[in-house]
mmCIF file of C-alpha atoms and ligand atoms in Angstrom:
data_model
loop_
_atom_site.group_PDB
_atom_site.id
_atom_site.type_symbol
_atom_site.label_atom_id
_atom_site.label_comp_id
_atom_site.label_asym_id
_atom_site.label_seq_id
_atom_site.Cartn_x
_atom_site.Cartn_y
_atom_site.Cartn_z
ATOM 1 C CA CYS A 300 4.812 13.067 16.059
ATOM 2 C CA ALA A 301 2.283 12.191 18.746
ATOM 3 C CA ALA A 302 0.261 9.969 16.441
ATOM 4 C CA PHE A 303 3.233 7.664 15.926
ATOM 5 C CA PRO A 304 5.015 6.723 19.136
ATOM 6 C CA ALA A 305 8.669 5.692 18.998
ATOM 7 C CA PRO A 306 9.566 2.054 18.291
ATOM 8 C CA ARG A 307 9.041 -0.129 21.284
ATOM 9 C CA LYS A 308 8.668 -3.743 22.253
ATOM 10 C CA GLN A 309 5.518 -3.853 24.315
ATOM 11 C CA ALA A 310 1.773 -4.155 23.925
ATOM 12 C CA ALA A 311 0.215 -1.645 21.541
ATOM 13 C CA SER A 312 -1.386 1.421 23.082
ATOM 14 C CA PRO A 313 -4.984 1.004 24.282
ATOM 15 C CA ALA A 314 -5.953 3.850 21.935
ATOM 16 C CA ARG A 315 -5.780 1.392 19.058
ATOM 17 C CA LEU A 316 -9.104 0.550 17.532
ATOM 18 C CA PHE A 317 -8.345 -3.124 17.168
ATOM 19 C CA ALA A 318 -5.980 -3.831 20.011
ATOM 20 C CA PRO A 319 -3.917 -6.891 19.068
ATOM 21 C CA GLN A 320 -3.679 -9.931 21.292
ATOM 22 C CA ASN A 321 -0.007 -9.126 21.173
ATOM 23 C CA GLU A 322 1.174 -12.350 22.613
ATOM 24 C CA ARG A 323 4.929 -12.243 22.054
ATOM 25 C CA GLN A 324 6.137 -14.414 19.209
ATOM 26 C CA PRO A 325 9.739 -15.062 20.287
ATOM 27 C CA VAL A 326 10.613 -17.463 17.456
ATOM 28 C CA MET A 327 9.138 -15.203 14.809
ATOM 29 C CA GLU A 328 10.735 -12.105 16.332
ATOM 30 C CA GLU A 329 14.115 -13.780 16.472
ATOM 31 C CA LEU A 330 13.770 -14.659 12.797
ATOM 32 C CA LEU A 331 12.722 -11.109 11.867
ATOM 33 C CA GLU A 332 15.624 -9.599 13.841
ATOM 34 C CA ARG A 333 18.107 -11.931 12.139
ATOM 35 C CA LEU A 334 16.756 -11.273 8.631
ATOM 36 C CA LEU A 335 16.655 -7.549 9.279
ATOM 37 C CA ALA A 336 20.325 -7.551 10.303
ATOM 38 C CA GLU A 337 21.205 -9.548 7.163
ATOM 39 C CA CYS A 338 19.315 -7.156 4.908
ATOM 40 C CA LEU A 339 20.281 -3.798 6.408
ATOM 41 C CA PRO A 340 23.440 -3.480 4.241
ATOM 42 C CA TYR A 341 21.231 -3.568 1.115
ATOM 43 C CA THR A 342 19.764 -0.183 2.053
ATOM 44 C CA ALA A 343 23.041 1.321 0.788
ATOM 45 C CA GLN A 344 22.296 -0.013 -2.714
ATOM 46 C CA GLY A 345 19.105 1.988 -3.199
ATOM 47 C CA ARG A 346 18.127 5.607 -3.730
ATOM 48 C CA LEU A 347 15.406 7.726 -2.208
ATOM 49 C CA ALA A 348 12.541 8.815 -4.448
ATOM 50 C CA ASP A 349 13.168 12.462 -5.277
ATOM 51 C CA TYR A 350 10.436 13.376 -7.762
ATOM 52 C CA ILE A 351 9.078 15.497 -4.910
ATOM 53 C CA PRO A 352 11.413 17.200 -2.425
ATOM 54 C CA GLU A 353 9.589 15.878 0.660
ATOM 55 C CA LEU A 354 10.349 12.197 -0.069
ATOM 56 C CA ALA A 355 14.052 12.937 -0.502
ATOM 57 C CA LYS A 356 14.169 13.918 3.189
ATOM 58 C CA ALA A 357 13.767 10.303 4.389
ATOM 59 C CA ASP A 358 16.639 8.394 6.018
ATOM 60 C CA PRO A 359 17.728 5.823 3.393
ATOM 61 C CA SER A 360 19.319 3.542 5.994
ATOM 62 C CA MET A 361 15.997 2.702 7.636
ATOM 63 C CA LEU A 362 14.444 -0.737 7.479
ATOM 64 C CA GLY A 363 11.477 -2.123 9.371
ATOM 65 C CA VAL A 364 9.189 -5.142 9.203
ATOM 66 C CA TYR A 365 5.896 -6.014 10.898
ATOM 67 C CA VAL A 366 3.940 -9.266 10.619
ATOM 68 C CA ILE A 367 0.318 -9.827 11.631
ATOM 69 C CA GLY A 368 -0.997 -13.375 11.441
ATOM 70 C CA ASN A 369 -4.599 -14.152 10.616
ATOM 71 C CA ASP A 370 -4.852 -15.267 14.244
ATOM 72 C CA GLY A 371 -4.052 -11.674 15.278
ATOM 73 C CA LYS A 372 -0.543 -12.393 16.568
ATOM 74 C CA GLU A 373 1.997 -9.662 15.864
ATOM 75 C CA SER A 374 5.787 -9.600 15.484
ATOM 76 C CA TRP A 375 8.135 -6.872 14.392
ATOM 77 C CA ALA A 376 11.721 -5.715 14.008
ATOM 78 C CA GLY A 377 13.619 -2.561 13.109
ATOM 79 C CA ASP A 378 12.143 0.816 12.183
ATOM 80 C CA CYS A 379 8.603 -0.502 12.116
ATOM 81 C CA ARG A 380 6.946 2.469 13.826
ATOM 82 C CA GLN A 381 8.535 5.085 11.578
ATOM 83 C CA PRO A 382 5.769 7.051 9.823
ATOM 84 C CA PHE A 383 5.924 7.365 6.038
ATOM 85 C CA THR A 384 3.478 8.100 3.248
ATOM 86 C CA ILE A 385 1.526 5.254 1.732
ATOM 87 C CA GLN A 386 1.986 6.451 -1.892
ATOM 88 C CA SER A 387 1.060 3.699 -4.351
ATOM 89 C CA VAL A 388 0.159 1.235 -1.615
ATOM 90 C CA ILE A 389 -3.126 3.168 -1.499
ATOM 91 C CA LYS A 390 -3.977 1.817 -4.982
ATOM 92 C CA PRO A 391 -5.441 -1.520 -3.807
ATOM 93 C CA ILE A 392 -7.521 0.376 -1.217
ATOM 94 C CA LEU A 393 -8.735 2.824 -3.859
ATOM 95 C CA LEU A 394 -9.668 -0.187 -5.968
ATOM 96 C CA LEU A 395 -11.502 -1.837 -3.066
ATOM 97 C CA GLN A 396 -13.481 1.329 -2.355
ATOM 98 C CA ALA A 397 -14.463 1.642 -6.021
ATOM 99 C CA LEU A 398 -15.442 -2.056 -6.162
ATOM 100 C CA LEU A 399 -17.530 -1.703 -2.998
ATOM 101 C CA ASP A 400 -19.249 1.396 -4.374
ATOM 102 C CA ASN A 401 -19.829 0.280 -7.966
ATOM 103 C CA GLY A 402 -19.416 -3.482 -8.277
ATOM 104 C CA VAL A 403 -16.915 -5.377 -10.417
ATOM 105 C CA GLU A 404 -18.605 -4.881 -13.789
ATOM 106 C CA ALA A 405 -18.906 -1.098 -13.560
ATOM 107 C CA VAL A 406 -15.275 -0.771 -12.430
ATOM 108 C CA GLN A 407 -14.066 -3.005 -15.239
ATOM 109 C CA ARG A 408 -15.789 -0.828 -17.793
ATOM 110 C CA ARG A 409 -13.273 1.894 -16.800
ATOM 111 C CA VAL A 410 -10.132 0.067 -15.673
ATOM 112 C CA GLY A 411 -8.888 -3.354 -16.668
ATOM 113 C CA VAL A 412 -6.958 -6.023 -14.836
ATOM 114 C CA ASP A 413 -4.247 -7.080 -17.236
ATOM 115 C CA ALA A 414 -0.615 -6.522 -16.438
ATOM 116 C CA ILE A 415 1.024 -3.929 -18.606
ATOM 117 C CA ASN A 416 4.104 -1.813 -18.268
ATOM 118 C CA PRO A 417 2.746 1.309 -16.557
ATOM 119 C CA ARG A 418 4.703 3.516 -18.929
ATOM 120 C CA ASP A 419 2.854 1.986 -21.877
ATOM 121 C CA GLN A 420 -0.571 2.583 -20.400
ATOM 122 C CA SER A 421 -2.662 4.746 -22.545
ATOM 123 C CA PRO A 422 -6.261 5.666 -23.074
ATOM 124 C CA TYR A 423 -5.789 4.936 -26.798
ATOM 125 C CA SER A 424 -5.153 1.253 -26.215
ATOM 126 C CA GLY A 425 -7.822 0.880 -23.553
ATOM 127 C CA HIS A 426 -5.166 -0.590 -21.231
ATOM 128 C CA ILE A 427 -5.551 1.164 -17.936
ATOM 129 C CA ASN A 428 -4.586 -0.754 -14.847
ATOM 130 C CA PRO A 429 -5.697 0.243 -11.337
ATOM 131 C CA MET A 430 -2.167 -0.353 -9.990
ATOM 132 C CA ALA A 431 -0.736 2.347 -12.289
ATOM 133 C CA ASN A 432 -1.268 6.092 -11.866
ATOM 134 C CA MET A 433 -3.723 6.523 -14.735
ATOM 135 C CA GLY A 434 -5.933 3.743 -13.458
ATOM 136 C CA ALA A 435 -5.780 5.028 -9.891
ATOM 137 C CA ILE A 436 -6.753 8.538 -11.028
ATOM 138 C CA VAL A 437 -9.785 7.109 -12.843
ATOM 139 C CA ILE A 438 -10.598 5.064 -9.728
ATOM 140 C CA CYS A 439 -10.689 8.278 -7.618
ATOM 141 C CA SER A 440 -13.506 9.486 -9.859
ATOM 142 C CA LEU A 441 -15.461 6.255 -9.270
ATOM 143 C CA ILE A 442 -15.598 6.555 -5.486
ATOM 144 C CA HIS A 443 -19.040 7.650 -4.322
ATOM 145 C CA GLY A 444 -19.590 10.927 -2.468
ATOM 146 C CA GLY A 445 -21.348 14.264 -2.800
ATOM 147 C CA SER A 446 -18.037 16.090 -3.080
ATOM 148 C CA TYR A 447 -14.407 15.114 -3.537
ATOM 149 C CA ALA A 448 -13.796 15.991 0.116
ATOM 150 C CA GLU A 449 -16.436 13.426 1.033
ATOM 151 C CA ARG A 450 -14.980 10.827 -1.335
ATOM 152 C CA PHE A 451 -11.541 11.258 0.189
ATOM 153 C CA GLN A 452 -13.005 11.057 3.697
ATOM 154 C CA ARG A 453 -14.659 7.740 2.819
ATOM 155 C CA LEU A 454 -11.360 6.429 1.450
ATOM 156 C CA LEU A 455 -9.581 7.567 4.626
ATOM 157 C CA GLU A 456 -12.176 5.807 6.810
ATOM 158 C CA LEU A 457 -11.730 2.577 4.867
ATOM 159 C CA THR A 458 -7.952 2.908 5.160
ATOM 160 C CA ARG A 459 -8.207 3.423 8.941
ATOM 161 C CA LEU A 460 -10.437 0.380 9.262
ATOM 162 C CA LEU A 461 -8.181 -1.844 7.146
ATOM 163 C CA ALA A 462 -5.048 -0.548 8.880
ATOM 164 C CA GLY A 463 -6.508 -1.048 12.355
ATOM 165 C CA ASP A 464 -5.618 2.487 13.358
ATOM 166 C CA GLU A 465 -8.245 5.205 13.641
ATOM 167 C CA ARG A 466 -5.601 7.928 14.031
ATOM 168 C CA ILE A 467 -4.286 7.681 10.495
ATOM 169 C CA GLY A 468 -4.299 10.990 8.622
ATOM 170 C CA ILE A 469 -2.379 12.713 5.858
ATOM 171 C CA ASP A 470 1.110 14.188 5.818
ATOM 172 C CA GLU A 471 0.356 17.786 4.850
ATOM 173 C CA ASP A 472 3.913 18.542 3.672
ATOM 174 C CA VAL A 473 3.969 15.564 1.318
ATOM 175 C CA TYR A 474 0.474 16.418 0.087
ATOM 176 C CA HIS A 475 1.524 19.985 -0.795
ATOM 177 C CA SER A 476 4.713 18.685 -2.378
ATOM 178 C CA GLU A 477 2.716 16.186 -4.502
ATOM 179 C CA LYS A 478 0.284 18.882 -5.554
ATOM 180 C CA SER A 479 2.905 21.456 -6.493
ATOM 181 C CA HIS A 480 5.147 18.985 -8.343
ATOM 182 C CA GLY A 481 2.356 16.995 -9.985
ATOM 183 C CA SER A 482 2.954 17.780 -13.664
ATOM 184 C CA LYS A 483 3.172 14.145 -14.748
ATOM 185 C CA ASN A 484 -0.040 13.151 -12.989
ATOM 186 C CA ARG A 485 -1.704 16.311 -14.306
ATOM 187 C CA ALA A 486 -0.670 15.386 -17.834
ATOM 188 C CA LEU A 487 -2.043 11.859 -17.389
ATOM 189 C CA ALA A 488 -5.316 13.161 -15.957
ATOM 190 C CA TYR A 489 -5.861 15.671 -18.777
ATOM 191 C CA LEU A 490 -5.153 12.922 -21.296
ATOM 192 C CA LEU A 491 -7.799 10.770 -19.611
ATOM 193 C CA LYS A 492 -10.195 13.704 -19.705
ATOM 194 C CA SER A 493 -9.598 14.279 -23.402
ATOM 195 C CA TYR A 494 -10.486 10.641 -24.078
ATOM 196 C CA GLY A 495 -13.714 10.873 -22.114
ATOM 197 C CA LEU A 496 -12.427 8.621 -19.340
ATOM 198 C CA LEU A 497 -12.693 11.230 -16.615
ATOM 199 C CA ASP A 498 -16.056 12.936 -16.187
ATOM 200 C CA ASP A 499 -15.264 15.293 -13.317
ATOM 201 C CA ASP A 500 -13.078 18.349 -12.872
ATOM 202 C CA VAL A 501 -9.463 17.242 -13.336
ATOM 203 C CA GLU A 502 -8.068 19.312 -10.470
ATOM 204 C CA GLU A 503 -10.660 17.979 -8.044
ATOM 205 C CA VAL A 504 -9.931 14.370 -8.991
ATOM 206 C CA LEU A 505 -6.189 14.984 -8.742
ATOM 207 C CA ASP A 506 -6.536 16.616 -5.346
ATOM 208 C CA CYS A 507 -8.205 13.431 -4.091
ATOM 209 C CA TYR A 508 -5.396 11.337 -5.653
ATOM 210 C CA PHE A 509 -2.622 13.495 -4.124
ATOM 211 C CA ARG A 510 -4.277 13.321 -0.704
ATOM 212 C CA ALA A 511 -4.660 9.563 -1.053
ATOM 213 C CA CYS A 512 -0.927 9.150 -1.807
ATOM 214 C CA SER A 513 -0.084 11.338 1.211
ATOM 215 C CA ILE A 514 -1.831 9.204 3.832
ATOM 216 C CA ARG A 515 0.662 8.496 6.599
ATOM 217 C CA VAL A 516 1.130 4.929 7.771
ATOM 218 C CA ASP A 517 3.712 2.713 9.442
ATOM 219 C CA CYS A 518 4.710 -0.939 8.980
ATOM 220 C CA ARG A 519 2.014 -2.135 11.367
ATOM 221 C CA ALA A 520 -0.692 -0.389 9.374
ATOM 222 C CA LEU A 521 0.521 -2.032 6.144
ATOM 223 C CA ALA A 522 0.756 -5.437 7.851
ATOM 224 C CA HIS A 523 -2.810 -5.025 9.116
ATOM 225 C CA ILE A 524 -4.117 -4.127 5.647
ATOM 226 C CA GLY A 525 -2.279 -7.182 4.283
ATOM 227 C CA ALA A 526 -3.745 -9.361 7.022
ATOM 228 C CA VAL A 527 -7.310 -8.339 6.099
ATOM 229 C CA LEU A 528 -6.607 -9.148 2.448
ATOM 230 C CA SER A 529 -5.021 -12.472 3.465
ATOM 231 C CA ASN A 530 -8.004 -13.229 5.704
ATOM 232 C CA ARG A 531 -10.424 -12.864 2.767
ATOM 233 C CA GLY A 532 -11.796 -9.509 3.886
ATOM 234 C CA ARG A 533 -12.115 -10.264 7.605
ATOM 235 C CA LEU A 534 -10.197 -8.428 10.321
ATOM 236 C CA PRO A 535 -7.474 -10.639 11.818
ATOM 237 C CA ASN A 536 -8.651 -12.710 14.771
ATOM 238 C CA SER A 537 -12.176 -11.392 14.371
ATOM 239 C CA SER A 538 -15.419 -12.367 12.701
ATOM 240 C CA ARG A 539 -15.908 -8.848 11.355
ATOM 241 C CA GLN A 540 -16.071 -8.950 7.563
ATOM 242 C CA ILE A 541 -14.980 -5.621 6.003
ATOM 243 C CA PHE A 542 -15.495 -6.604 2.382
ATOM 244 C CA PRO A 543 -16.601 -9.765 0.566
ATOM 245 C CA ALA A 544 -14.083 -12.600 0.163
ATOM 246 C CA GLU A 545 -14.593 -12.396 -3.591
ATOM 247 C CA LEU A 546 -13.107 -8.881 -3.624
ATOM 248 C CA ALA A 547 -10.056 -10.044 -1.646
ATOM 249 C CA ARG A 548 -9.468 -12.661 -4.334
ATOM 250 C CA TYR A 549 -9.871 -10.002 -7.048
ATOM 251 C CA VAL A 550 -7.458 -7.536 -5.452
ATOM 252 C CA ASN A 551 -4.897 -10.198 -4.480
ATOM 253 C CA ALA A 552 -4.828 -11.479 -8.057
ATOM 254 C CA ILE A 553 -4.078 -7.993 -9.408
ATOM 255 C CA LEU A 554 -1.399 -7.483 -6.761
ATOM 256 C CA THR A 555 0.257 -10.729 -7.851
ATOM 257 C CA THR A 556 0.506 -9.648 -11.473
ATOM 258 C CA CYS A 557 0.913 -5.860 -11.187
ATOM 259 C CA GLY A 558 1.691 -4.833 -7.594
ATOM 260 C CA MET A 559 5.448 -4.291 -7.833
ATOM 261 C CA TYR A 560 5.685 -1.995 -10.893
ATOM 262 C CA ASP A 561 7.893 -3.437 -13.642
ATOM 263 C CA GLY A 562 9.421 -5.758 -11.060
ATOM 264 C CA SER A 563 6.233 -7.786 -10.531
ATOM 265 C CA GLY A 564 7.425 -10.856 -12.451
ATOM 266 C CA GLU A 565 10.757 -11.052 -10.695
ATOM 267 C CA PHE A 566 9.056 -10.490 -7.337
ATOM 268 C CA ALA A 567 6.655 -13.365 -8.076
ATOM 269 C CA ILE A 568 9.647 -15.653 -8.548
ATOM 270 C CA ARG A 569 11.737 -14.391 -5.649
ATOM 271 C CA VAL A 570 8.967 -13.901 -3.060
ATOM 272 C CA GLY A 571 5.786 -15.304 -4.578
ATOM 273 C CA VAL A 572 3.004 -13.480 -2.737
ATOM 274 C CA PRO A 573 0.587 -10.687 -3.695
ATOM 275 C CA ALA A 574 2.145 -7.340 -2.725
ATOM 276 C CA LYS A 575 2.064 -3.608 -3.431
ATOM 277 C CA SER A 576 4.948 -1.206 -3.119
ATOM 278 C CA GLY A 577 5.084 2.580 -3.036
ATOM 279 C CA VAL A 578 7.794 5.138 -3.670
ATOM 280 C CA GLY A 579 7.652 6.162 -0.005
ATOM 281 C CA GLY A 580 9.458 2.875 0.708
ATOM 282 C CA GLY A 581 6.487 0.826 1.875
ATOM 283 C CA ILE A 582 5.582 -2.694 0.800
ATOM 284 C CA MET A 583 2.306 -4.328 1.836
ATOM 285 C CA ALA A 584 2.468 -8.098 1.319
ATOM 286 C CA VAL A 585 -0.389 -10.585 1.549
ATOM 287 C CA VAL A 586 0.188 -14.245 2.359
ATOM 288 C CA PRO A 587 -3.251 -15.701 1.627
ATOM 289 C CA THR A 588 -4.849 -17.439 4.642
ATOM 290 C CA ARG A 589 -1.707 -16.865 6.736
ATOM 291 C CA MET A 590 -0.519 -13.286 7.354
ATOM 292 C CA GLY A 591 -0.013 -9.705 6.268
ATOM 293 C CA ILE A 592 3.464 -8.154 6.181
ATOM 294 C CA GLY A 593 4.374 -4.463 6.289
ATOM 295 C CA ILE A 594 7.820 -3.270 5.236
ATOM 296 C CA TYR A 595 9.477 0.138 5.365
ATOM 297 C CA GLY A 596 12.738 0.747 3.508
ATOM 298 C CA PRO A 597 12.870 4.043 1.599
ATOM 299 C CA ALA A 598 16.023 3.228 -0.422
ATOM 300 C CA LEU A 599 14.539 2.087 -3.747
ATOM 301 C CA ASP A 600 15.839 -0.009 -6.631
ATOM 302 C CA ARG A 601 15.635 1.175 -10.254
ATOM 303 C CA LYS A 602 12.082 -0.102 -10.541
ATOM 304 C CA GLY A 603 10.901 1.906 -7.545
ATOM 305 C CA ASN A 604 10.745 -0.936 -5.002
ATOM 306 C CA SER A 605 12.471 -1.023 -1.604
ATOM 307 C CA VAL A 606 15.798 -2.779 -2.218
ATOM 308 C CA ALA A 607 16.328 -4.085 1.301
ATOM 309 C CA GLY A 608 12.593 -4.673 1.711
ATOM 310 C CA ILE A 609 12.536 -7.127 -1.181
ATOM 311 C CA GLN A 610 15.629 -8.877 0.191
ATOM 312 C CA LEU A 611 13.899 -9.241 3.529
ATOM 313 C CA LEU A 612 10.686 -10.558 1.995
ATOM 314 C CA GLU A 613 12.624 -13.022 -0.133
ATOM 315 C CA ARG A 614 14.410 -14.434 2.918
ATOM 316 C CA LEU A 615 11.199 -14.527 4.956
ATOM 317 C CA SER A 616 9.405 -16.292 2.137
ATOM 318 C CA ARG A 617 12.126 -18.955 1.972
ATOM 319 C CA ALA A 618 12.253 -19.392 5.750
ATOM 320 C CA LEU A 619 8.491 -19.788 6.173
ATOM 321 C CA TYR A 620 7.563 -21.295 2.771
ATOM 322 C CA LEU A 621 5.324 -18.349 1.929
ATOM 323 C CA SER A 622 5.348 -18.515 -1.880
ATOM 324 C CA ILE A 623 1.941 -19.345 -3.317
ATOM 325 C CA PHE A 624 3.566 -20.880 -6.380
HETATM 326 N N1 LIG B 28 2.262 9.938 -5.528
HETATM 327 C C1 LIG B 28 2.994 9.160 -6.433
HETATM 328 C C2 LIG B 28 2.667 9.566 -7.850
HETATM 329 O O1 LIG B 28 1.571 9.462 -8.260
HETATM 330 C C3 LIG B 28 2.777 7.711 -6.233
HETATM 331 C C4 LIG B 28 3.855 7.020 -6.940
HETATM 332 C C5 LIG B 28 4.137 5.648 -6.464
HETATM 333 O O2 LIG B 28 4.189 5.337 -5.263
HETATM 334 O O3 LIG B 28 4.312 4.833 -7.372
HETATM 335 O O4 LIG B 28 3.522 10.013 -8.578
#
């Protein structure tokens, strides 16, 4: 695909919005290459997501990593330019957009912050978390815009800005697959509607959610998003503030407690940084004040997280003392 050039080891294309300094980081790259080689065998232990046919077409043996420091320096290894869909890694961006549009108090009236097993979320208990599907569906309805097309466009623009890549768009095949196999999300959305938690037309809200999950990224894009969150809302190596530092703290805290599905506690112990995973195989990790990390590894563990990706992050965290705990 023209929008995503093949993996390469040279300066990023000048078409990039925020061209990196791209000074080579030989020590860091050597480390990433070594850890990647150590972790590649773990890809065989996972399974592709297959709740929609499109995701089951990925190559389970792929693994890539990209690191962007707050100083703008970039390092990478493996299949880091392979495009994949963002899936649940869009949830922190959805949350940011809703917080920017409505403020913390208004958002908290609809979705909470406490960690809870996503399968136990329910409108009856009032426990809806923005990192679980129900919460993210409600969040879609909180984004400002005259139409749902406009709301999605605003979300896409924010994603492009955070990812440092203005060419980011959606994967139409995955979007159609999500929409035509979306019974579970439809059920959740109608339940929300019946409890008065969704004001708008369910299908319109869901369409925005399915599009959001189908945004196509690569490891660099996820690393860049992580770097902005680690840099308290500022673009790496720049004075441009995208969102207030207070919101970075808010989102990072939720990622720490709820970002890795039911594996969030174990991830906190093994890796120890705020992160969000998606069933497309992506992980976006935030090392506050230091760096953002993007991972691609579509072979997932039983909790829906990239098996080899977590191994890689665990080793990187040990090597560079990344844990915040
Ligand atoms: N599109 C997916 C869904 O809502 C996102 C799942 C995920 O990445 O957790 O079912």
